[in-house]
Amino acid sequence: MSGLIVADTASAADVYDVHGASGRSAWKCFARRTWLHGDWEAVEWARIPPGGMSGEHVHTRTEEVYLILSGRGQILLDGVATEVGPGDVVLTGLGTRHGLRASADEGVTWLVIEILGPTTAAVLRGGAS
């Protein structure tokens, strides 16, 4: 594979009821673990409509970094809501319950960088189980 990956959000998939939330959102994976050379799971783009939500959930094998690209909303981290907007960066560490709710006025678009946790990375490299 070449070192160049070109992708856009024009062909994002409609997804429904993400992590238990109701309604439609959009999602696009730009790069997966098999294309990357570090302990990365994926680089993704996501969008939820005004008033929409990516339901609260927990990752036990990956951490995520969210970069809010547009819109406003609230990130929920272990039950605590914090306002977020363009340029904000959020870390959802291993085992952190998290969800994202868009404001009623505008949707939220964000970049997700998903990173393997140390145990998962070791297993995938053929190390500890």
XYZ file of C-alpha atoms in Angstrom:
129
model
C 0.000 0.000 0.000
C 1.216 3.502 -0.732
C 1.666 6.011 2.070
C -1.153 8.200 0.752
C -4.755 7.840 1.827
C -7.268 10.238 0.313
C -10.818 10.236 1.630
C -13.678 12.653 1.954
C -16.923 12.770 3.874
C -19.154 12.895 0.785
C -19.744 9.146 0.923
C -20.364 8.922 4.671
C -22.781 6.195 5.686
C -26.055 6.899 7.434
C -26.128 4.999 10.720
C -29.043 4.638 13.096
C -29.396 4.319 16.864
C -25.656 4.699 17.594
C -24.735 3.287 21.004
C -28.370 3.088 22.042
C -29.329 6.640 21.055
C -32.241 7.066 18.663
C -32.132 8.761 15.290
C -29.841 9.022 12.296
C -26.213 10.127 12.228
C -23.377 9.863 9.697
C -20.049 8.046 9.944
C -16.977 7.515 7.752
C -13.802 5.573 8.509
C -10.729 7.184 6.936
C -8.137 4.623 8.054
C -8.196 1.298 9.918
C -5.604 -0.593 11.925
C -4.440 -2.613 8.907
C -3.449 0.585 7.062
C -1.634 2.208 9.975
C 1.764 1.365 11.446
C 1.268 2.295 15.106
C -1.087 1.152 17.845
C -4.046 2.805 16.137
C -7.491 1.323 15.691
C -8.988 3.892 13.320
C -9.328 7.490 12.179
C -12.992 8.342 11.648
C -15.362 11.214 10.946
C -18.821 11.433 12.506
C -21.832 13.757 12.485
C -25.000 13.892 14.551
C -27.952 16.137 13.663
C -29.366 18.927 15.846
C -30.664 17.426 19.080
C -29.128 14.046 18.184
C -26.867 11.924 20.337
C -24.194 9.279 20.199
C -25.374 7.282 23.212
C -23.287 6.746 26.311
C -21.031 3.692 26.098
C -17.682 2.328 27.316
C -14.664 1.084 25.344
C -12.566 -1.553 27.090
C -9.972 -2.067 24.345
C -9.508 1.416 22.846
C -9.219 5.047 23.850
C -10.565 7.842 21.669
C -9.556 11.411 20.988
C -12.360 13.616 19.662
C -11.649 16.861 17.815
C -14.856 18.876 17.472
C -14.881 20.274 13.922
C -18.209 22.119 13.846
C -21.339 22.626 15.873
C -21.969 22.714 19.591
C -23.035 20.155 22.121
C -22.216 18.392 25.342
C -19.725 15.614 25.920
C -20.713 13.263 28.714
C -17.754 11.714 30.548
C -18.647 9.366 33.404
C -21.963 11.176 33.830
C -20.526 14.715 33.808
C -21.700 16.972 30.956
C -19.294 19.576 29.530
C -20.076 22.027 26.724
C -17.962 21.529 23.581
C -17.553 23.392 20.306
C -15.211 23.788 17.323
C -11.558 23.246 18.217
C -12.238 21.424 21.492
C -10.358 18.156 22.025
C -11.718 15.421 24.295
C -9.955 12.250 25.497
C -12.138 9.275 26.347
C -9.731 6.992 28.185
C -10.057 3.234 28.628
C -13.159 2.423 30.626
C -14.568 5.965 30.512
C -18.340 6.051 29.944
C -18.892 8.651 27.245
C -21.455 10.038 24.826
C -21.938 13.178 22.753
C -25.154 15.196 22.469
C -25.674 17.891 19.815
C -27.352 21.157 20.754
C -30.957 21.604 19.638
C -29.866 24.369 17.207
C -27.047 22.673 15.311
C -25.516 19.274 14.764
C -22.000 18.289 15.778
C -19.251 17.044 13.455
C -16.085 15.547 14.912
C -12.935 13.637 14.056
C -12.309 10.458 16.056
C -8.819 9.058 16.549
C -9.156 5.628 18.114
C -6.050 4.211 19.798
C -5.522 0.649 20.997
C -5.087 0.124 24.724
C -1.833 -1.531 25.846
C -3.291 -5.012 26.418
C -5.086 -5.094 23.066
C -1.998 -3.775 21.253
C 0.174 -6.461 22.860
C -2.257 -9.237 21.883
C -2.436 -8.012 18.282
C 1.375 -7.942 18.115
C 1.411 -11.559 19.300
C 2.457 -10.724 22.852
C 0.567 -11.141 26.107
C -2.935 -12.568 26.025
